[in-house]
CSV table of C-alpha atoms in Angstrom, one decimal:
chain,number,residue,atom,x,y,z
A,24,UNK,CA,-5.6,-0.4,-18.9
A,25,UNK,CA,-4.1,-1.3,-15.7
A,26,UNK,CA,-5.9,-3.5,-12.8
A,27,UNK,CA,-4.8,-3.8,-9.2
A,28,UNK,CA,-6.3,-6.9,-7.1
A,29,UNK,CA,-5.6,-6.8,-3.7
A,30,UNK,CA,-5.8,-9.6,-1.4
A,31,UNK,CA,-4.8,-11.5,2.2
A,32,UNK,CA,-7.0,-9.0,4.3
A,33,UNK,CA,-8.7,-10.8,7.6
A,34,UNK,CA,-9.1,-11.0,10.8
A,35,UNK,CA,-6.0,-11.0,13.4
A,36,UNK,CA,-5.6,-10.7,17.3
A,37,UNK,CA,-3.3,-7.8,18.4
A,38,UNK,CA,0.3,-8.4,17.8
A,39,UNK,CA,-0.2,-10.5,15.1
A,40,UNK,CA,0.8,-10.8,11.7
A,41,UNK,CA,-0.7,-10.1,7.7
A,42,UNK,CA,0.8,-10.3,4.5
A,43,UNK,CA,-1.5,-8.2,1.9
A,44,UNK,CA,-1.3,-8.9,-1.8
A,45,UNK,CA,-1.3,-6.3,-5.0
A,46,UNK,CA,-1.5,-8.3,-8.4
A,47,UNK,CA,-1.0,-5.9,-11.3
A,48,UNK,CA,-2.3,-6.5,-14.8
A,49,UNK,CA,-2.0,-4.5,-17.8
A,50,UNK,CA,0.4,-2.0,-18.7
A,51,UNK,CA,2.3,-1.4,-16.3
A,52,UNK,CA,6.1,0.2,-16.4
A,53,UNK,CA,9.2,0.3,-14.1
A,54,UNK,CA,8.6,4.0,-14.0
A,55,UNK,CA,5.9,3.9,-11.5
A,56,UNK,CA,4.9,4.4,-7.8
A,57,UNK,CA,2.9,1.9,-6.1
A,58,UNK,CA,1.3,2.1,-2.8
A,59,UNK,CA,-0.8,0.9,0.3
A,60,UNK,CA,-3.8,3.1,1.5
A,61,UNK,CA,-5.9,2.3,4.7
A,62,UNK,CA,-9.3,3.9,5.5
A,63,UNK,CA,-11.1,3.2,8.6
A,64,UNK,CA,-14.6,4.1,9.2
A,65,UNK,CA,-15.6,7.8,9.8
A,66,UNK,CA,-11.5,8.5,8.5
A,67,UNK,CA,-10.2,9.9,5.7
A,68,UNK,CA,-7.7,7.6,3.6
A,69,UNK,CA,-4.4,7.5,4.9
A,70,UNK,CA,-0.9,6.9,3.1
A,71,UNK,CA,0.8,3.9,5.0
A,72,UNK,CA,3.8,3.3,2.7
A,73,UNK,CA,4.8,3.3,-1.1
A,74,UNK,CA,7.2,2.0,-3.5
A,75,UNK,CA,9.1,3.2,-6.4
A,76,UNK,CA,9.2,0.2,-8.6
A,77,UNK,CA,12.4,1.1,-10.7
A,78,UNK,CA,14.5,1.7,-7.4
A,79,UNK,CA,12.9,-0.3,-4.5
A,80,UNK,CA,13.2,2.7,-2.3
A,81,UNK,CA,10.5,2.6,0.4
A,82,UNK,CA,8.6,5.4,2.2
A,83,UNK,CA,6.4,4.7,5.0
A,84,UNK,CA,3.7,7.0,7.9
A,85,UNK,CA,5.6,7.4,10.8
A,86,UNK,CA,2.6,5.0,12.3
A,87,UNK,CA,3.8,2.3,11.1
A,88,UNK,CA,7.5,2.3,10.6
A,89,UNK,CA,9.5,-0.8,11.8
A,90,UNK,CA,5.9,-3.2,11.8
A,91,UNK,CA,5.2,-3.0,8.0
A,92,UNK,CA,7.4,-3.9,5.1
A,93,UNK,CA,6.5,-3.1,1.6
A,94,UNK,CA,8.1,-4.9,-1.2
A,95,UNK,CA,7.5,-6.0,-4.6
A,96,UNK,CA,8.3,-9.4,-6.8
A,97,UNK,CA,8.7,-7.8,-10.6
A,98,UNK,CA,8.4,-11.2,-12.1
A,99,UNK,CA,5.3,-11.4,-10.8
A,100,UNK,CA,4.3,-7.9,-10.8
A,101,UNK,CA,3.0,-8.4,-7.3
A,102,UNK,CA,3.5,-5.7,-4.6
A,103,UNK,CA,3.7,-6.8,-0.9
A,104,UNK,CA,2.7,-5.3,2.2
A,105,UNK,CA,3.8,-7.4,5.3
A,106,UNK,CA,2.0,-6.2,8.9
A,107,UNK,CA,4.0,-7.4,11.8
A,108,UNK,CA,3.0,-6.5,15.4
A,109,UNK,CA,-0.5,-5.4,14.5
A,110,UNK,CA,-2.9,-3.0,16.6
A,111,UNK,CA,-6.4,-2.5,16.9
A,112,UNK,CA,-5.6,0.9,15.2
A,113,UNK,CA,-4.6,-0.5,12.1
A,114,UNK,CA,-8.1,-2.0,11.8
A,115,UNK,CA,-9.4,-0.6,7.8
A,116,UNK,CA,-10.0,-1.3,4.7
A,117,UNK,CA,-6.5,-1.3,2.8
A,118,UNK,CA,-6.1,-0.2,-0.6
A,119,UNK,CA,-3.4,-0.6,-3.5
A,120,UNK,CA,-3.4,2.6,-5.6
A,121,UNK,CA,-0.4,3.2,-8.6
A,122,UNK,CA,0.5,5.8,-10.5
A,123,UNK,CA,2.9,5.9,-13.7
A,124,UNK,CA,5.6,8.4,-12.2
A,125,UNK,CA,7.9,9.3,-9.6
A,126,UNK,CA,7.9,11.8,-6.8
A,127,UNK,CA,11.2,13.5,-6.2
A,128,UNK,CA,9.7,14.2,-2.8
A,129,UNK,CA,9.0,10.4,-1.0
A,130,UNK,CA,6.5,11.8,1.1
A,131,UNK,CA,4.3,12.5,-2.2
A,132,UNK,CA,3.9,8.8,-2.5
A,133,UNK,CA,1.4,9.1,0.6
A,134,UNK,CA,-1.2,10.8,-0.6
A,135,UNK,CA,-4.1,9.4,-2.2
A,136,UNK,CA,-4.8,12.2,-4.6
A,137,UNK,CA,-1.5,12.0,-6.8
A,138,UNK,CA,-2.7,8.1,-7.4
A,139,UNK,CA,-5.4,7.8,-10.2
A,140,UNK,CA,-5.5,4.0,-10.5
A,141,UNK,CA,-6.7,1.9,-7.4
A,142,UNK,CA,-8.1,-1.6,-6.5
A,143,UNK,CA,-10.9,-2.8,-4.9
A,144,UNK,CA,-9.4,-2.9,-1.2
A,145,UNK,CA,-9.3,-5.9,1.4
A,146,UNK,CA,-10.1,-5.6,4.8
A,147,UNK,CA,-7.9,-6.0,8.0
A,148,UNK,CA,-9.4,-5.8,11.4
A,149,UNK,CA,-7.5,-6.6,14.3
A,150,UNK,CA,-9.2,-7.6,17.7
């Protein structure tokens, strides 16, 4: 049984900076995806970027590219989103999501339906 715990949401003024938080308990194997989620109000969920944990490799919404970084600390199976250069838009409630395998295809990685096991979200506004 595997438990995601998201955390480090808040509130930031435009062109700021967040570091969001994914702590990982249970079962969890080095054959897995993780990813970052976002849903604003009256929007569906959107894919914002994604991790395979056995590789590293990153895949990220074009949205976003060059302001976020996602990264993971296996020790501590943590996974990382850092928000650099933040706008209003990226205002939402962010989620952590994972699911035990791997997408040949990166851009899989971004949508919520292929990930069955997802926290509780924190919430970033930017304003």
């Amino acid at each position: 049984h595997v438990q995601l715990v998201e955390s480090g949401g808040g509130l930031v003024q435009p062109g700021g900076s967040l570091r969001l938080s994914c702590a990982a308990s249970g079962n969890t194997y080095t054959s897995s995806c993780m990813g970052w989620f976002r849903q604003a109000p009256g929007k569906e969920r959107e894919g914002v970027a994604t991790i395979q944990r056995n590789s590293g490799f990153a895949y990220y919404v074009d949205s976003v590219k060059g302001r976020f970084t996602i990264s993971q600390d296996t020790a501590k199976n943590t996974v990382y989103l850092q928000m650099d250069s933040l706008k209003p838009e990226d205002t939402a409630m962010y989620y952590c999501a994972a699911v035990f395998l791997l997408f040949a295809d990166p851009k899989e990685g971004l949508k919520a339906r292929r990930f069955p096991i997802w926290g509780q979200g924190t919430q970033v506004t930017v304003s």
